Coordinates of C-alpha atoms in Angstrom, one line a residue:
V963 CA 0.0 0.0 0.0
D964 CA 1.5 3.3 -1.1
T965 CA 0.5 6.6 0.6
L966 CA 0.0 9.6 -1.8
A967 CA 0.1 13.3 -1.1
G968 CA -3.0 14.4 0.9
G969 CA -3.3 11.1 2.7
A970 CA -4.8 9.1 -0.1
S971 CA -3.5 5.6 -0.6
T972 CA -3.3 3.2 -3.5
T973 CA -2.8 -0.5 -3.5
T974 CA -0.4 -2.1 -6.0
T975 CA -1.2 -5.7 -6.8
T976 CA 1.8 -7.8 -7.9
T977 CA 1.2 -11.1 -9.7
R978 CA 3.6 -13.7 -8.5
R979 CA 4.3 -17.1 -10.0
R980 CA 2.8 -19.9 -8.0
F981 CA 5.4 -22.4 -7.0
P982 CA 4.5 -26.0 -6.0
A983 CA 4.1 -26.6 -2.3
P984 CA 6.9 -28.5 -0.7
L985 CA 4.6 -31.6 -0.2
D986 CA 3.5 -31.4 -3.9
A987 CA 7.2 -31.3 -5.0
S988 CA 8.1 -34.2 -2.7
L989 CA 5.3 -36.3 -4.1
V990 CA 6.4 -35.6 -7.7
A991 CA 10.0 -36.4 -6.8
S992 CA 8.9 -39.6 -5.1
A993 CA 6.9 -40.6 -8.2
I994 CA 9.9 -40.0 -10.5
L995 CA 12.3 -41.9 -8.3
D996 CA 10.0 -44.9 -8.1
A997 CA 9.5 -44.8 -11.8
R998 CA 13.3 -44.6 -12.4
I999 CA 13.8 -47.7 -10.2
R1000 CA 11.2 -49.6 -12.3
H1001 CA 12.6 -48.2 -15.6
R1002 CA 9.4 -46.2 -16.3
E1003 CA 10.7 -42.7 -15.9
D1004 CA 10.0 -41.5 -19.4
S1005 CA 6.4 -42.6 -19.2
T1006 CA 5.9 -41.0 -15.8
L1007 CA 7.4 -37.7 -16.9
R1008 CA 5.1 -37.6 -19.9
R1009 CA 2.1 -38.1 -17.6
L1010 CA 3.0 -35.7 -14.8
P1011 CA 1.6 -32.5 -16.4
R1012 CA -1.8 -34.1 -16.9
L1013 CA -1.7 -35.7 -13.4
C1014 CA -1.0 -32.3 -11.9
A1015 CA -3.7 -30.6 -14.0
E1016 CA -6.2 -33.2 -12.9
G1017 CA -5.5 -32.6 -9.2
Y1018 CA -3.7 -35.8 -8.2
F1019 CA -1.7 -33.8 -5.7
D1020 CA -4.6 -31.5 -4.5
G1021 CA -6.0 -31.8 -1.0
V1022 CA -3.1 -34.0 0.3
A1023 CA -2.0 -33.4 3.8
A1024 CA 1.5 -34.1 5.0
R1025 CA 0.3 -36.8 7.3
D1026 CA -1.3 -38.7 4.4
V1027 CA 2.1 -39.9 3.2
L1028 CA 3.1 -41.2 6.6
H1029 CA 2.5 -44.9 7.1
T1030 CA 0.4 -44.8 10.2
L1031 CA -2.6 -47.0 9.2
R1032 CA -3.0 -50.5 10.7
H1033 CA -4.9 -53.6 10.0
G1034 CA -5.6 -55.8 13.1
P1035 CA -2.6 -57.1 14.9
S1036 CA -0.4 -57.0 11.9
K1037 CA 2.8 -54.9 12.2
K1038 CA 2.5 -53.8 8.5
R1039 CA 1.5 -50.3 7.8
A1040 CA -0.1 -48.3 5.0
C1041 CA -0.6 -44.6 4.2
A1042 CA -3.8 -42.7 3.6
L1043 CA -2.8 -41.2 0.2
L1044 CA -4.7 -43.2 -2.4
K1045 CA -6.4 -41.7 -5.5
C1046 CA -7.7 -43.8 -8.3
S1047 CA -9.0 -42.7 -11.7
C1048 CA -10.6 -44.7 -14.5
V1049 CA -8.6 -44.7 -17.7
G1050 CA -10.8 -46.9 -19.7
V1051 CA -12.1 -50.4 -20.2
V1052 CA -10.0 -53.2 -21.6
S1053 CA -11.7 -55.5 -24.1
S1054 CA -12.3 -59.0 -22.8
E1055 CA -10.3 -60.5 -25.7
D1056 CA -7.2 -58.8 -24.5
V1057 CA -7.2 -60.3 -21.1
S1058 CA -9.2 -63.6 -21.4
D1059 CA -6.5 -66.0 -20.5
D1060 CA -8.6 -68.1 -18.1
K1061 CA -8.3 -71.8 -18.5
D1062 CA -12.0 -72.2 -18.9
G1063 CA -12.1 -69.6 -21.6
S1064 CA -14.4 -67.4 -19.7
S1065 CA -13.9 -63.6 -19.5
S1066 CA -15.4 -60.6 -17.9
S1067 CA -15.0 -56.8 -18.2
S1068 CA -11.7 -55.4 -17.1
F1069 CA -11.0 -51.8 -15.9
E1070 CA -7.8 -49.9 -16.6
V1071 CA -7.2 -47.8 -13.5
E1072 CA -4.5 -45.2 -12.7
V1073 CA -3.5 -45.5 -9.1
N1074 CA -1.7 -42.9 -7.0
Y1075 CA -0.5 -44.5 -3.8
C1076 CA 1.8 -42.5 -1.6
G1077 CA 2.8 -40.4 -4.6
R1078 CA 3.7 -43.4 -6.7
F1079 CA 1.8 -43.9 -9.9
S1080 CA 0.9 -47.1 -11.7
R1081 CA -1.7 -48.3 -14.2
V1082 CA -3.4 -51.6 -13.5
V1083 CA -5.9 -53.7 -15.3
V1084 CA -8.5 -54.8 -12.7
R1085 CA -10.8 -57.7 -13.7
E1086 CA -14.3 -57.6 -12.3
K1087 CA -14.2 -61.3 -11.5
D1088 CA -11.1 -60.7 -9.3
A1089 CA -12.1 -57.4 -7.8
R1090 CA -15.5 -58.5 -6.6
P1091 CA -14.3 -61.2 -4.2
A1092 CA -11.4 -59.0 -3.0
L1093 CA -13.8 -56.2 -2.1
E1094 CA -16.3 -58.5 -0.6
R1095 CA -13.6 -59.7 1.8
A1096 CA -12.7 -56.1 2.6
F1097 CA -16.0 -55.3 4.3
P1098 CA -18.0 -57.2 7.0
P1099 CA -21.3 -58.8 6.0
G1100 CA -24.4 -56.7 6.1
T1101 CA -22.5 -53.4 5.7
K1102 CA -23.6 -50.9 3.1
Q1103 CA -20.2 -51.2 1.4
K1104 CA -20.7 -54.9 0.9
K1105 CA -24.2 -54.3 -0.5
Y1106 CA -22.8 -51.7 -2.8
V1107 CA -20.1 -54.1 -4.1
A1108 CA -22.8 -56.6 -5.0
K1109 CA -24.8 -53.9 -6.7
L1110 CA -21.8 -52.5 -8.6
F1111 CA -20.6 -55.8 -10.1
G1112 CA -24.2 -57.1 -10.6
S1113 CA -25.2 -54.1 -12.6
K1114 CA -25.9 -54.2 -16.3
S1115 CA -24.8 -50.6 -16.8
P1116 CA -22.1 -50.0 -19.4
P1117 CA -18.6 -51.2 -18.4
L1118 CA -17.1 -47.7 -18.5
R1119 CA -19.7 -46.5 -16.0
R1120 CA -18.9 -49.4 -13.7
A1121 CA -15.2 -48.7 -14.0
K1122 CA -15.6 -45.1 -13.0
A1123 CA -17.8 -46.1 -10.1
F1124 CA -15.2 -48.7 -9.0
A1125 CA -12.4 -46.1 -9.0
R1126 CA -14.5 -43.7 -6.9
F1127 CA -15.6 -46.4 -4.5
V1128 CA -12.1 -47.7 -3.6
T1129 CA -10.8 -44.1 -3.3
V1130 CA -13.6 -43.0 -0.9
E1131 CA -13.6 -46.2 1.2
H1132 CA -9.9 -46.1 1.7
A1133 CA -10.2 -42.5 2.9
K1134 CA -13.0 -43.5 5.3
L1135 CA -10.9 -46.3 6.8
A1136 CA -7.9 -44.0 7.0
K1137 CA -9.8 -41.5 9.2
K1138 CA -10.2 -44.4 11.6
G1139 CA -6.5 -45.2 11.4
R1140 CA -7.1 -48.5 9.5
F1141 CA -6.7 -49.9 6.0
S1142 CA -7.9 -52.9 4.1
P1143 CA -5.2 -55.2 2.6
D1144 CA -7.8 -56.8 0.3
L1145 CA -8.8 -53.3 -1.1
L1146 CA -5.1 -52.4 -1.8
A1147 CA -4.4 -55.8 -3.2
C1148 CA -7.3 -55.4 -5.6
L1149 CA -5.3 -52.4 -7.0
R1150 CA -2.0 -54.3 -7.0
V1151 CA -0.6 -51.9 -4.4
D1152 CA 2.4 -53.5 -2.7
Y1153 CA 1.9 -51.4 0.5
D1154 CA 4.5 -53.4 2.5
R1155 CA 7.2 -52.7 -0.1
V1156 CA 6.3 -49.0 -0.2
W1157 CA 6.3 -48.8 3.6
R1158 CA 9.7 -50.3 3.8
E1159 CA 11.1 -48.0 1.2
E1160 CA 9.5 -44.8 2.5
E1161 CA 10.2 -45.2 6.2
P1162 CA 14.0 -44.9 5.9
R1163 CA 13.6 -42.0 3.5
I1164 CA 11.3 -40.1 6.0
A1165 CA 13.6 -40.9 8.9
A1166 CA 16.6 -39.5 7.0
A1167 CA 14.7 -36.4 6.1
L1168 CA 13.7 -35.8 9.7
Q1169 CA 17.3 -36.4 10.8
R1170 CA 18.5 -33.8 8.3
R1171 CA 15.9 -31.4 9.6
Q1172 CA 17.1 -32.0 13.2
D1173 CA 20.7 -31.6 12.2
D1174 CA 19.9 -28.3 10.5
D1175 CA 18.0 -27.1 13.6
D1176 CA 20.9 -28.1 15.8
D1177 CA 23.3 -26.2 13.5
D1178 CA 21.1 -23.1 13.6
G1179 CA 20.9 -23.2 17.4
L1180 CA 24.7 -23.5 17.7
M1181 CA 25.2 -20.5 15.4
M1182 CA 22.7 -18.4 17.4
R1183 CA 24.5 -19.3 20.7
R1184 CA 27.8 -18.3 19.1
R1185 CA 26.5 -15.0 17.9
T1186 CA 24.9 -14.3 21.3
R1187 CA 28.1 -15.1 23.1
G1188 CA 30.1 -12.9 20.7
R1189 CA 27.8 -9.9 21.4
D1190 CA 28.1 -10.4 25.1
D1191 CA 31.9 -10.5 24.9

C-alpha cells in the first residue's frame, strides 16, 4: 500500500508465480524416483503435467504420506494417500486367458498411492471377491459391491464407479487409522514394499531437519556469546 500526497492511498497488486508446495514437490519427486527404479521414468514424466492438472496432488495433507494405518494385529503399515482414476475399459479378448475360456469386463485404472503412480488392469471377476472380503457382512459397502458388479450398466460407468468407490472407502478407513489389505491388493498396491522404502527416507529427512535445527541453534549461541563479549 503506497500513501500519496494528501493522505490518499493506493494498492499495488503484484502477480507472482505460484510455485509448487513442498509436499507437492516431494510427491512428484517420489513418483519420479519410483519410476526410475522400475525403468518407467519416461512414461511418468510424460504423464506428470496431466496428473498435476487433474488434481492428483490436491487436497493432500503431509500426514497422508506417513505410514500410520494399521490392520488388526499385523505390524505392517499403510498410508492414507490413495487416489484412483478410471482410464478406460479393456476389451475382454485382450485379457481372457482363463483356462475355462471365460472372460469378464476389465477396468484400466490409474493408481496414485503414496505419490507413486501405476496403471493396472482390474478384472471384475477378481475385484468383486477381494472387495467382498474387505468389508463385513451386512454393511452398506458390501451391499454396494454386490450392486456394482451385478449391474448391467455400461462397463465404463462401472469402471468409474469402481475407481471412486475404492478411493472413498480407503479414505474413510484412513480416518479411523485403518486400511484394508484386500482393497489395496485389488489395485495391486504393494503397500508393504512402499512402507519399507518410504520409512527410511522419511527418517533420513527428519534427521537432516534435526541436524539443521541443531546447527542453527549452535550458530545463534555463538552470535549471542560474541555480542556479550
